[in-house]
XYZ file of C-alpha atoms in Angstrom:
728
model
C 0.000 0.000 0.000
C 2.830 2.384 0.799
C 4.243 1.867 -2.690
C 0.962 3.082 -4.225
C 1.059 6.336 -2.413
C 4.760 6.838 -3.044
C 4.155 6.732 -6.886
C 1.809 9.776 -6.825
C 3.721 12.874 -7.913
C 1.862 16.061 -9.034
C 4.785 17.203 -11.185
C 4.459 14.032 -13.245
C 0.793 14.873 -14.017
C 1.736 18.183 -15.654
C 3.564 18.822 -18.923
C 7.166 19.943 -18.856
C 6.336 23.407 -20.292
C 3.975 24.089 -17.426
C 6.852 23.697 -14.974
C 9.376 25.902 -16.786
C 8.566 28.840 -14.454
C 7.868 27.709 -10.900
C 6.580 31.162 -9.948
C 3.966 31.516 -12.700
C 0.383 30.419 -11.785
C -1.341 27.463 -13.527
C -3.979 28.199 -16.106
C -7.570 26.884 -15.913
C -7.012 24.231 -18.605
C -3.974 23.043 -16.760
C -5.955 22.767 -13.580
C -8.751 20.782 -15.291
C -6.156 18.511 -16.795
C -4.556 18.025 -13.407
C -7.930 17.148 -11.807
C -8.677 14.594 -14.490
C -5.349 12.946 -14.144
C -5.718 12.827 -10.312
C -9.126 11.196 -10.599
C -7.731 8.651 -12.996
C -4.841 7.972 -10.667
C -7.239 7.638 -7.705
C -9.322 5.033 -9.510
C -6.228 3.037 -10.203
C -5.183 3.142 -6.542
C -8.670 2.156 -5.376
C -8.634 -0.771 -7.728
C -5.260 -1.908 -6.497
C -6.361 -1.631 -2.818
C -9.456 -3.691 -3.464
C -7.396 -6.337 -5.184
C -5.009 -6.406 -2.206
C -7.819 -6.857 0.325
C -9.366 -9.643 -1.653
C -6.058 -11.445 -1.943
C -5.415 -11.168 1.884
C -8.926 -11.823 3.117
C -7.960 -14.662 5.475
C -5.215 -12.667 7.087
C -7.557 -9.807 7.833
C -10.155 -12.260 9.191
C -7.654 -13.695 11.712
C -6.632 -10.221 12.747
C -10.199 -9.148 13.389
C -10.900 -12.372 15.342
C -7.869 -11.748 17.554
C -9.003 -8.220 18.274
C -12.468 -9.480 19.181
C -10.974 -11.974 21.706
C -8.861 -9.233 23.315
C -11.907 -7.032 23.763
C -13.827 -9.910 25.377
C -11.014 -10.616 27.863
C -10.792 -6.932 28.768
C -14.496 -6.901 29.595
C -14.097 -9.983 31.839
C -11.195 -8.356 33.789
C -13.257 -5.208 34.181
C -16.138 -7.223 35.594
C -13.835 -8.996 38.080
C -12.332 -5.686 39.312
C -15.809 -4.215 39.732
C -16.817 -7.262 41.807
C -13.786 -6.883 44.100
C -14.519 -3.187 44.557
C -18.106 -3.967 45.476
C -16.862 -6.593 47.935
C -14.425 -4.173 49.631
C -17.050 -1.492 49.775
C -19.491 -3.764 51.563
C -16.807 -5.072 54.177
C -13.778 -2.531 54.975
C -11.165 -5.160 55.955
C -8.260 -2.712 55.662
C -9.546 -0.778 58.696
C -9.734 -3.988 60.701
C -6.167 -4.833 59.716
C -4.951 -1.390 60.832
C -6.674 -1.786 64.190
C -5.051 -5.149 64.740
C -1.609 -3.865 63.833
C -1.968 -0.831 66.132
C -3.080 -2.981 69.017
C -0.110 -5.285 68.494
C 2.280 -2.303 68.670
C 0.728 -1.011 71.893
C 0.930 -4.427 73.518
C 4.512 -4.783 72.404
C 5.467 -1.354 73.898
C 3.687 -2.224 77.146
C 5.568 -5.482 77.318
C 8.881 -3.690 76.682
C 8.179 -1.095 79.391
C 7.212 -3.794 81.861
C 10.405 -5.687 81.103
C 12.448 -2.505 81.601
C 10.648 -1.700 84.837
C 11.185 -5.240 85.985
C 14.878 -4.903 85.136
C 15.034 -1.520 86.938
C 13.385 -2.999 89.992
C 15.884 -5.832 89.913
C 18.759 -3.366 89.602
C 17.432 -1.206 92.434
C 16.990 -4.264 94.631
C 20.518 -5.414 93.815
C 21.952 -1.957 94.520
C 20.039 -1.692 97.761
C 21.285 -5.113 98.809
C 24.800 -3.967 97.953
C 24.421 -0.885 100.130
C 23.052 -2.969 102.990
C 25.936 -5.408 102.680
C 28.381 -2.478 102.759
C 26.782 -1.168 105.947
C 26.882 -4.592 107.530
C 30.537 -5.081 106.514
C 31.361 -1.672 107.961
C 29.711 -2.522 111.282
C 31.527 -5.854 111.499
C 34.928 -4.381 110.668
C 35.285 -5.955 107.207
C 36.622 -2.742 105.735
C 38.133 -4.280 102.620
C 34.770 -5.765 101.604
C 32.948 -2.533 102.441
C 35.441 -0.433 100.467
C 35.307 -2.700 97.435
C 31.509 -2.693 97.565
C 31.427 1.095 97.698
C 33.789 1.288 94.742
C 31.573 -1.022 92.649
C 28.415 0.805 93.687
C 30.012 4.103 92.707
C 30.348 2.828 89.158
C 26.848 1.290 89.136
C 25.212 4.463 90.474
C 27.295 6.637 88.170
C 28.335 8.947 90.997
C 29.344 12.272 89.519
C 27.452 11.594 86.268
C 23.930 12.488 87.423
C 21.155 12.976 84.846
C 17.877 14.780 85.475
C 15.999 12.216 83.374
C 16.954 9.331 85.680
C 14.367 7.751 88.012
C 13.993 9.384 91.406
C 15.038 6.194 93.117
C 18.584 6.649 91.770
C 18.847 9.904 93.683
C 17.781 8.131 96.867
C 20.308 5.370 96.275
C 23.061 7.942 95.661
C 22.147 9.616 98.934
C 22.443 6.265 100.679
C 25.807 5.712 99.015
C 27.035 9.136 100.147
C 26.032 8.348 103.713
C 27.894 5.055 103.545
C 30.920 6.838 102.061
C 30.959 9.461 104.808
C 30.563 6.784 107.438
C 33.431 4.640 106.175
C 35.570 7.757 105.723
C 34.930 8.816 109.309
C 35.657 5.335 110.658
C 38.869 4.883 108.667
C 40.186 8.319 109.629
C 39.437 7.531 113.266
C 41.466 4.323 112.934
C 44.351 6.281 111.396
C 44.290 8.702 114.338
C 44.535 5.716 116.671
C 47.287 4.158 114.570
C 49.664 7.159 114.508
C 49.981 9.191 117.713
C 52.480 11.717 119.013
C 53.385 11.611 122.684
C 54.455 15.074 123.796
C 55.709 13.922 127.200
C 57.985 11.251 125.756
C 58.660 13.304 122.601
C 58.037 10.349 120.297
C 55.813 9.113 117.463
C 54.194 5.690 117.916
C 52.668 3.640 115.097
C 50.372 0.717 116.052
C 49.770 -2.137 113.626
C 46.822 -3.703 115.586
C 43.890 -1.340 116.149
C 40.777 -1.454 118.351
C 37.912 1.049 118.021
C 34.317 0.756 119.300
C 34.348 -2.966 120.085
C 35.919 -3.833 116.739
C 39.155 -5.601 117.608
C 42.288 -6.696 115.800
C 41.991 -4.464 112.784
C 45.246 -4.331 110.857
C 46.724 -0.952 109.884
C 47.324 -2.373 106.435
C 43.612 -3.184 106.133
C 42.699 0.394 106.982
C 45.171 1.783 104.433
C 43.987 -0.602 101.719
C 40.349 0.311 102.364
C 41.167 4.026 102.108
C 43.074 3.376 98.898
C 40.127 1.474 97.378
C 37.614 4.258 98.083
C 40.128 6.944 97.005
C 40.404 8.689 100.381
C 43.991 7.715 101.135
C 45.222 11.290 100.731
C 42.418 12.539 102.982
C 43.140 9.868 105.578
C 46.874 10.597 105.642
C 46.452 14.401 105.698
C 46.160 14.631 109.477
C 49.080 12.244 109.924
C 51.142 14.428 107.572
C 50.243 17.569 109.536
C 51.193 15.771 112.756
C 54.592 14.804 111.389
C 55.343 18.296 110.061
C 54.294 20.013 113.286
C 55.868 17.717 115.886
C 58.753 16.090 114.050
C 60.128 17.949 111.029
C 59.648 21.561 112.147
C 61.345 21.056 115.559
C 64.138 19.087 113.915
C 64.878 21.807 111.355
C 64.214 24.897 113.461
C 65.160 23.719 116.960
C 67.499 25.844 119.009
C 69.832 22.880 119.386
C 70.337 19.833 117.135
C 68.012 16.850 117.411
C 68.286 13.304 116.148
C 65.916 10.381 115.629
C 65.998 6.997 117.366
C 63.887 4.228 115.816
C 62.497 1.239 117.763
C 60.673 -1.611 116.007
C 58.330 -4.030 117.822
C 56.031 -6.786 116.665
C 52.846 -4.752 116.955
C 54.192 -1.198 116.860
C 57.054 1.085 115.814
C 58.393 4.115 117.701
C 60.391 7.101 116.484
C 61.957 9.038 119.351
C 63.194 12.600 119.027
C 66.259 13.068 121.221
C 68.795 15.837 121.699
C 72.253 15.481 120.132
C 74.749 17.234 122.422
C 77.760 15.887 120.546
C 76.869 17.573 117.277
C 77.505 21.238 116.606
C 74.559 23.474 116.043
C 75.427 24.425 112.479
C 74.253 22.058 109.780
C 77.533 22.831 107.952
C 77.272 21.117 104.577
C 73.781 19.698 105.253
C 74.863 16.127 105.934
C 73.376 16.018 109.435
C 70.143 17.704 108.344
C 69.640 15.492 105.292
C 70.537 12.254 107.109
C 68.051 13.037 109.891
C 65.193 13.781 107.501
C 66.062 10.686 105.462
C 65.866 8.544 108.628
C 62.414 9.979 109.297
C 61.261 9.291 105.709
C 62.486 5.689 105.956
C 60.551 5.267 109.188
C 57.403 6.478 107.427
C 58.112 4.186 104.475
C 58.465 1.078 106.674
C 56.051 1.746 109.511
C 53.211 3.851 108.082
C 53.198 3.258 104.317
C 54.265 -0.383 104.860
C 56.754 -0.218 101.966
C 54.064 0.337 99.359
C 55.241 2.835 96.747
C 51.815 4.294 95.839
C 51.078 5.042 99.499
C 54.514 6.551 99.917
C 53.946 8.815 96.914
C 50.660 9.972 98.449
C 52.409 10.798 101.729
C 55.128 12.598 99.781
C 52.597 14.791 97.968
C 51.190 15.829 101.351
C 54.471 16.591 103.115
C 57.265 17.248 100.619
C 56.227 20.798 99.571
C 56.278 21.928 103.207
C 59.447 20.015 104.098
C 61.310 21.384 101.074
C 60.167 24.928 101.905
C 61.437 24.453 105.460
C 64.805 23.213 104.220
C 65.134 26.136 101.809
C 64.084 28.821 104.298
C 65.894 27.402 107.349
C 69.039 26.003 105.754
C 69.798 26.574 102.068
C 68.874 30.258 101.956
C 70.890 30.906 105.130
C 74.070 29.234 103.886
C 74.067 31.120 100.572
C 77.463 32.890 100.579
C 77.582 36.634 101.050
C 80.995 36.837 99.424
C 81.596 35.838 95.800
C 84.905 34.199 96.776
C 82.999 31.625 98.867
C 80.740 30.429 96.056
C 83.003 27.433 95.174
C 82.660 26.139 98.761
C 78.919 25.840 98.196
C 79.509 22.960 95.750
C 79.650 20.477 98.637
C 76.135 21.479 99.684
C 74.932 21.088 96.085
C 76.296 17.533 96.019
C 74.715 16.658 99.383
C 71.384 18.067 98.215
C 71.399 16.059 94.979
C 72.249 12.852 96.882
C 69.429 13.561 99.348
C 66.859 13.960 96.568
C 68.128 10.800 94.851
C 67.608 8.819 98.081
C 64.055 10.183 98.382
C 63.324 9.140 94.784
C 64.482 5.595 95.544
C 61.972 5.465 98.389
C 59.295 6.749 95.945
C 58.743 9.671 98.308
C 59.081 12.203 95.506
C 58.605 11.908 91.761
C 61.631 10.823 89.780
C 60.803 13.123 86.862
C 60.751 16.796 87.721
C 60.626 17.256 91.496
C 64.099 18.677 92.050
C 63.215 21.843 93.911
C 66.065 21.540 96.438
C 68.805 20.809 93.917
C 67.422 23.483 91.587
C 67.618 26.008 94.396
C 71.129 24.895 95.338
C 72.386 24.881 91.754
C 71.050 28.406 91.295
C 73.183 29.593 94.189
C 74.640 32.372 92.066
C 71.176 33.816 91.545
C 70.351 33.492 95.234
C 73.706 34.983 96.157
C 73.039 37.914 93.851
C 69.504 38.346 95.189
C 70.725 38.191 98.778
C 73.481 40.677 97.998
C 71.007 42.906 96.184
C 68.668 42.917 99.160
C 71.561 43.713 101.464
C 72.855 46.560 99.264
C 69.445 48.160 98.775
C 68.662 47.866 102.492
C 71.974 49.517 103.320
C 71.350 52.266 100.755
C 67.870 52.893 102.105
C 69.146 53.089 105.685
C 71.858 55.548 104.620
C 69.259 57.839 103.106
C 66.763 57.551 105.942
C 69.289 58.000 108.752
C 71.057 60.991 107.234
C 69.938 64.325 108.741
C 71.497 66.400 105.904
C 73.267 68.582 108.433
C 75.980 71.037 107.374
C 79.532 70.483 108.679
C 80.758 73.011 111.228
C 83.361 74.443 108.873
C 80.584 75.509 106.479
C 78.764 77.578 109.106
C 79.314 81.290 109.575
C 81.987 80.683 112.213
C 83.655 77.883 110.289
C 86.814 77.759 108.231
C 85.018 78.390 104.955
C 84.034 81.858 106.171
C 87.573 82.354 107.450
C 89.027 81.424 104.021
C 90.898 78.430 105.426
C 91.655 76.730 102.100
C 93.456 73.798 103.727
C 90.380 72.917 105.745
C 88.211 73.109 102.650
C 90.406 70.761 100.646
C 90.614 68.224 103.453
C 86.903 68.159 104.210
C 85.441 64.688 103.789
C 82.203 66.191 102.532
C 83.738 67.908 99.519
C 83.727 65.997 96.224
C 85.095 66.593 92.754
C 82.637 67.006 89.900
C 84.009 64.929 87.038
C 82.895 67.026 84.098
C 82.866 70.515 85.653
C 86.374 70.741 87.162
C 84.865 72.127 90.341
C 84.321 70.958 93.893
C 81.219 71.133 96.011
C 79.871 70.038 99.365
C 77.495 67.057 99.393
C 75.635 65.195 102.114
C 77.066 62.210 103.899
C 74.233 60.086 102.467
C 75.054 60.994 98.848
C 78.759 60.320 99.258
C 78.322 56.994 101.043
C 75.592 55.959 98.603
C 77.902 56.622 95.666
C 80.660 54.653 97.394
C 78.263 51.729 97.766
C 77.300 51.968 94.093
C 80.958 52.062 93.004
C 81.635 48.912 95.044
C 78.632 47.217 93.418
C 79.865 48.105 89.921
C 83.292 46.733 90.794
C 81.569 43.469 91.734
C 79.842 43.529 88.331
C 83.277 43.507 86.658
C 84.379 40.460 88.700
C 81.181 38.368 88.576
C 79.640 35.824 86.226
C 77.010 36.887 83.741
C 73.950 36.119 85.862
C 75.373 37.687 89.007
C 76.723 40.671 87.062
C 73.303 41.361 85.565
C 71.704 41.310 89.018
C 74.397 43.619 90.420
C 73.954 45.994 87.480
C 70.229 46.252 88.220
C 71.055 46.719 91.897
C 73.333 49.670 91.092
C 70.581 51.336 89.058
C 68.006 50.717 91.796
C 70.326 52.160 94.439
C 70.732 55.351 92.391
C 66.968 55.653 91.969
C 66.463 55.176 95.710
C 67.850 58.658 96.274
C 65.297 60.140 93.895
C 62.474 58.268 95.622
C 63.420 58.590 99.305
C 65.213 61.894 99.880
C 62.779 64.432 98.334
C 59.998 62.951 100.439
C 62.152 62.827 103.575
C 63.070 66.545 103.308
C 59.807 67.704 101.766
C 59.216 70.260 104.531
C 62.702 71.772 104.153
C 62.287 72.063 100.386
C 59.341 74.386 100.905
C 61.532 76.948 102.699
C 64.837 78.782 102.268
C 67.509 76.732 104.028
C 70.791 74.894 103.660
C 69.172 71.459 103.285
C 67.627 72.401 99.945
C 70.986 73.705 98.670
C 72.728 70.549 99.898
C 70.113 68.444 98.093
C 70.816 70.441 94.914
C 74.522 69.637 95.259
C 73.749 65.965 95.842
C 71.719 65.719 92.634
C 74.425 67.533 90.676
C 77.083 65.226 92.104
C 75.062 62.086 91.371
C 74.422 63.145 87.769
C 78.154 63.747 87.228
C 79.107 60.401 88.745
C 76.460 58.567 86.698
C 77.868 60.041 83.486
C 81.282 58.709 84.499
C 80.147 55.114 85.089
C 80.394 54.170 81.415
C 83.946 55.493 81.120
C 85.092 53.922 84.374
C 83.533 50.436 84.318
C 82.023 49.569 80.943
C 85.232 48.137 79.460
C 85.557 45.700 82.395
C 81.938 44.520 82.321
C 81.223 40.944 81.101
C 80.684 40.970 77.350
C 76.992 40.043 77.635
C 76.382 42.949 80.037
C 78.144 45.566 77.917
C 75.330 45.499 75.351
C 72.637 46.166 77.950
C 74.340 48.249 80.642
C 73.077 51.825 80.387
C 73.402 54.612 82.962
C 73.271 57.718 80.836
C 69.469 57.733 81.006
C 69.630 58.364 84.768
C 71.890 61.430 84.667
C 69.331 63.862 83.152
C 66.828 62.952 85.871
C 69.179 64.201 88.588
C 70.277 67.206 86.565
C 66.645 68.237 86.172
C 65.972 67.573 89.857
C 68.966 69.733 90.845
C 67.811 72.570 88.608
C 64.249 72.262 89.884
C 65.370 72.512 93.513
C 67.590 75.537 92.797
C 64.897 77.362 90.829
C 62.413 76.730 93.613
C 64.835 78.345 96.092
C 65.360 81.355 93.798
C 61.620 81.826 93.350
C 61.033 81.600 97.102
C 63.694 84.255 97.725
C 62.287 86.569 95.054
C 58.790 86.135 96.452
C 59.935 87.036 99.977
C 61.850 90.051 98.659
C 58.792 91.200 96.731
C 56.692 91.065 99.897
C 59.356 93.049 101.761
C 59.467 95.763 99.051
C 55.674 95.907 98.967
C 55.850 97.146 102.576
C 57.513 100.383 101.357
C 54.252 101.375 99.631
C 56.046 102.413 96.459
C 58.465 104.696 98.406
C 55.892 107.499 98.425
C 56.104 110.517 100.741
C 59.407 109.492 102.262
C 59.875 113.078 103.413
C 57.317 112.248 106.082
C 58.909 110.488 109.055
C 56.349 107.684 109.284
C 56.597 106.841 105.601
C 60.396 107.066 105.702
C 60.604 104.667 108.642
C 58.308 102.228 106.818
C 60.438 102.393 103.669
C 63.613 102.055 105.713
C 62.231 98.971 107.455
C 61.425 97.435 104.057
C 64.988 98.095 102.867
C 66.358 96.517 106.059
C 64.168 93.447 105.450
C 65.478 93.188 101.887
C 69.059 93.437 103.134
C 68.366 90.836 105.829
C 66.913 88.333 103.318
C 69.782 88.872 100.901
C 72.382 88.431 103.644
C 70.621 85.254 104.759
C 70.796 83.642 101.345
C 74.357 84.948 101.015
C 75.268 83.030 104.159
C 73.444 79.912 102.939
C 74.397 79.876 99.289
C 77.982 81.069 99.028
C 79.728 78.293 100.997
C 77.580 75.529 99.472
C 76.850 76.327 95.835
C 79.356 76.118 93.019
C 80.867 79.577 92.426
C 79.331 79.820 88.978
C 75.939 78.672 90.243
C 76.134 81.037 93.215
C 76.945 84.052 91.037
C 74.223 83.250 88.540
C 71.527 82.670 91.169
C 72.494 85.652 93.328
C 72.611 87.952 90.301
C 69.111 86.828 89.337
C 67.850 87.688 92.807
C 69.624 91.054 92.996
C 68.432 92.001 89.520
C 64.830 91.424 90.608
C 65.375 93.577 93.741
C 67.159 96.526 92.127
C 64.877 96.634 89.079
C 61.788 96.638 91.303
C 63.076 99.441 93.588
C 64.215 101.536 90.595
C 60.844 101.088 88.909
C 58.910 102.106 92.020
C 61.013 105.276 92.474
C 60.788 106.209 88.784
C 57.002 105.965 88.988
C 56.854 108.647 91.711
C 55.320 111.990 90.617
C 56.128 115.472 91.915
C 58.934 114.463 94.248
C 59.685 117.109 96.871
C 63.248 118.218 97.587
C 63.243 116.627 101.049
C 61.824 113.466 99.506
C 64.693 113.143 97.019
C 67.199 113.356 99.847
C 65.409 110.599 101.776
C 65.239 108.376 98.685
C 68.955 108.895 98.144
C 69.540 107.988 101.753
C 67.557 104.756 101.395
C 69.443 103.749 98.248
C 72.812 104.467 99.851
C 71.775 102.551 102.959
C 70.847 99.508 100.873
C 74.005 99.564 98.731
C 76.228 100.100 101.732
C 74.739 97.133 103.604
C 75.047 94.944 100.500
C 78.678 95.820 99.831
C 80.054 92.531 101.191
C 77.502 90.608 99.176
C 78.419 92.486 95.985
C 82.101 91.839 96.655
C 81.356 88.083 96.800
C 80.204 88.307 93.184
C 83.561 89.572 91.968
C 85.522 87.087 89.793
C 88.182 84.994 91.517
C 91.604 84.179 90.187
C 90.998 80.580 89.119
C 88.037 81.514 86.975
C 89.687 84.354 85.063
C 90.682 82.095 82.210
C 87.232 80.569 81.881
C 85.144 83.722 82.300
C 86.005 87.288 81.268
C 86.416 89.680 84.200
C 83.037 91.234 84.941
C 82.138 93.838 87.525
C 78.971 93.538 89.593
C 77.402 96.185 87.311
C 78.025 93.897 84.322
C 76.411 90.958 86.081
C 73.480 92.980 87.466
C 72.326 95.635 84.930
C 69.917 97.228 87.419
C 72.759 97.918 89.883
C 74.274 100.574 87.593
C 70.793 101.937 86.987
C 69.900 102.331 90.666
C 73.254 103.972 91.444
C 72.701 106.417 88.626
C 69.158 106.961 89.862
C 70.578 107.995 93.238
C 72.601 110.682 91.452
C 69.645 111.821 89.334
C 67.498 112.496 92.393
C 69.408 115.747 93.217
C 70.707 116.508 89.714
C 69.412 119.642 87.916
C 67.315 119.248 84.793
C 70.086 120.549 82.540
C 72.492 117.899 83.777
C 69.861 115.202 83.314
C 69.285 116.363 79.743
C 73.010 116.372 79.076
C 73.370 112.851 80.494
C 70.602 111.623 78.197
C 72.048 113.324 75.158
C 75.497 111.849 75.676
C 73.785 108.435 76.150
C 75.061 108.029 79.689
C 71.548 107.327 80.969
C 70.880 104.938 78.133
C 74.031 102.971 78.999
C 72.747 102.700 82.573
C 69.499 101.081 81.389
C 67.136 104.045 81.386
C 64.468 104.208 78.684
C 62.978 107.260 76.955
C 59.702 106.786 78.811
C 61.408 106.675 82.189
C 63.471 109.805 81.498
C 60.447 111.776 80.223
C 58.366 110.633 83.169
C 61.133 111.695 85.515
C 61.109 115.203 83.986
């Protein structure tokens, strides 16, 4: 059939000329021709199909019969399904099945819960029986059984692993277990107290192996210890015994006023350790042999008689007692025999050896751990550090005492009646309080505390040059700390004196200047001899500026106090007004006398103590403030009467006359001529020339004043145009 349809082709039904132009439409004749040809072709195909069907009639008959059978079977299946659906609709068996299955699950869960409850009840009964058996064993003295039972019950009750979701009965059982635990703990500790007792009258420790408490007889000490070990209270049970041994045995042996020794007695049912005096042995422990042998004898007694040669028990006892025993040995023996002199450090080697042997013997007895518990030998081997620390403490304590005990008094020769005021140069040079300033080529007086402190620091730095690296580093830090002690202690000690004008403040200024100079010299004097590892870190230059600033601060505070007092004294003159009146003149005169008194006071204090250059500079500052203030007040006066000018002249002359010795002290001395150009007091104090000239101007005619201004004489004396015009 497919071949029939494949042979139909429209192009074949048309003539070739009709297909020459595919785009041109077909004409009506062509279309009629095409229709005719298609009808003819269709008749042919229909004829061929009919012939084919006739020739295959049997095949098509079998095919149609097969299709009819399939349709019949489909109808039968459909009827069967409809019948089943009707059956299920009339009786819902699936619901019944679900109910049965659900009921089976519920019954199964109930059975499981009942089995679990039955198991829980059995467990609770078993645990309760275990607790009862523990109580009974405890009452009958079978401590090993009771301890083992408690240990097993601890695991079963999961002590320490409580869960809120557990049955309430577990909490009750745990409470019962805790009561049993406390009871056995109390009983075992009571047995231990009976087993180990100290007799103060006989001065001995007795250990009993057979124990009797509350009608329970013949309990072995070993049984008690094993029971405590099983329930993990061995450390608790031995704690009181350890305290007893430390208090009554070890502490008296180590700290007793006279040496003691131990005497051990062993019996069948007990052991005794007697503490007896040793009159034949010197008090000093020397190299530690006597001390270590005595403690070792005590430890062996504990090992044999209390811990019964069981290493785990011995380790427990060691954990309780060794920290305190080692601290006692260090504080009462090792720290005291640390040498105070570096030359004796090699002699300490014998003590190091004895200490190492002592710790080795303790490790063999399992008293201390064999791994890292070497606190005694570590302390002994670090003797250099301890020596340095001990020396440091000693040096700083000595430095502190020097500073606190010093009263910063001035030597007699530096008082007004002393040799300094009498120009006794020999006495000055020989004074023990005078020191050379390294970088100023001058000498000054310092306090006894500063000089002795610097001597102590120099000795410490010399020790740095001769010591090992670790000791040298400690000594270097000690030297720095000693220097800083002065800065911390002294200003607070003399705080009251620093707030006034006195010699202590000037002496403190000299001390700070001296310390700063000495500190700057440390590097030049000692650095080359320092150990190589210290040279890179040793620094002192940072300390010098601190003392230089402190010295300058103290001096400036003194200068400001003096200027303030002088200002108050000048204020009492009321601007030198109306001095022609007797009352006003007396008031002004009193103010001038006060100024002179204050200046003479600081002259007496400063000149013998301060460096000449410092004295001149400070005194000139003070005098400049005085003269400039007085000159200003006088120049501000208006309409001065003739009598008033005479009185003002008199006051100025009185002041300058009384200050003549002070002004002479400011003159240059011979040894400073090369360093400083020769300067008169007028050069150092500009206002001095001005006030002298002012004294002349007070009775000078106007023409002379004008002439002096024109020839610049007044200008050279410090007068300004305003002052001269105002004076006119």
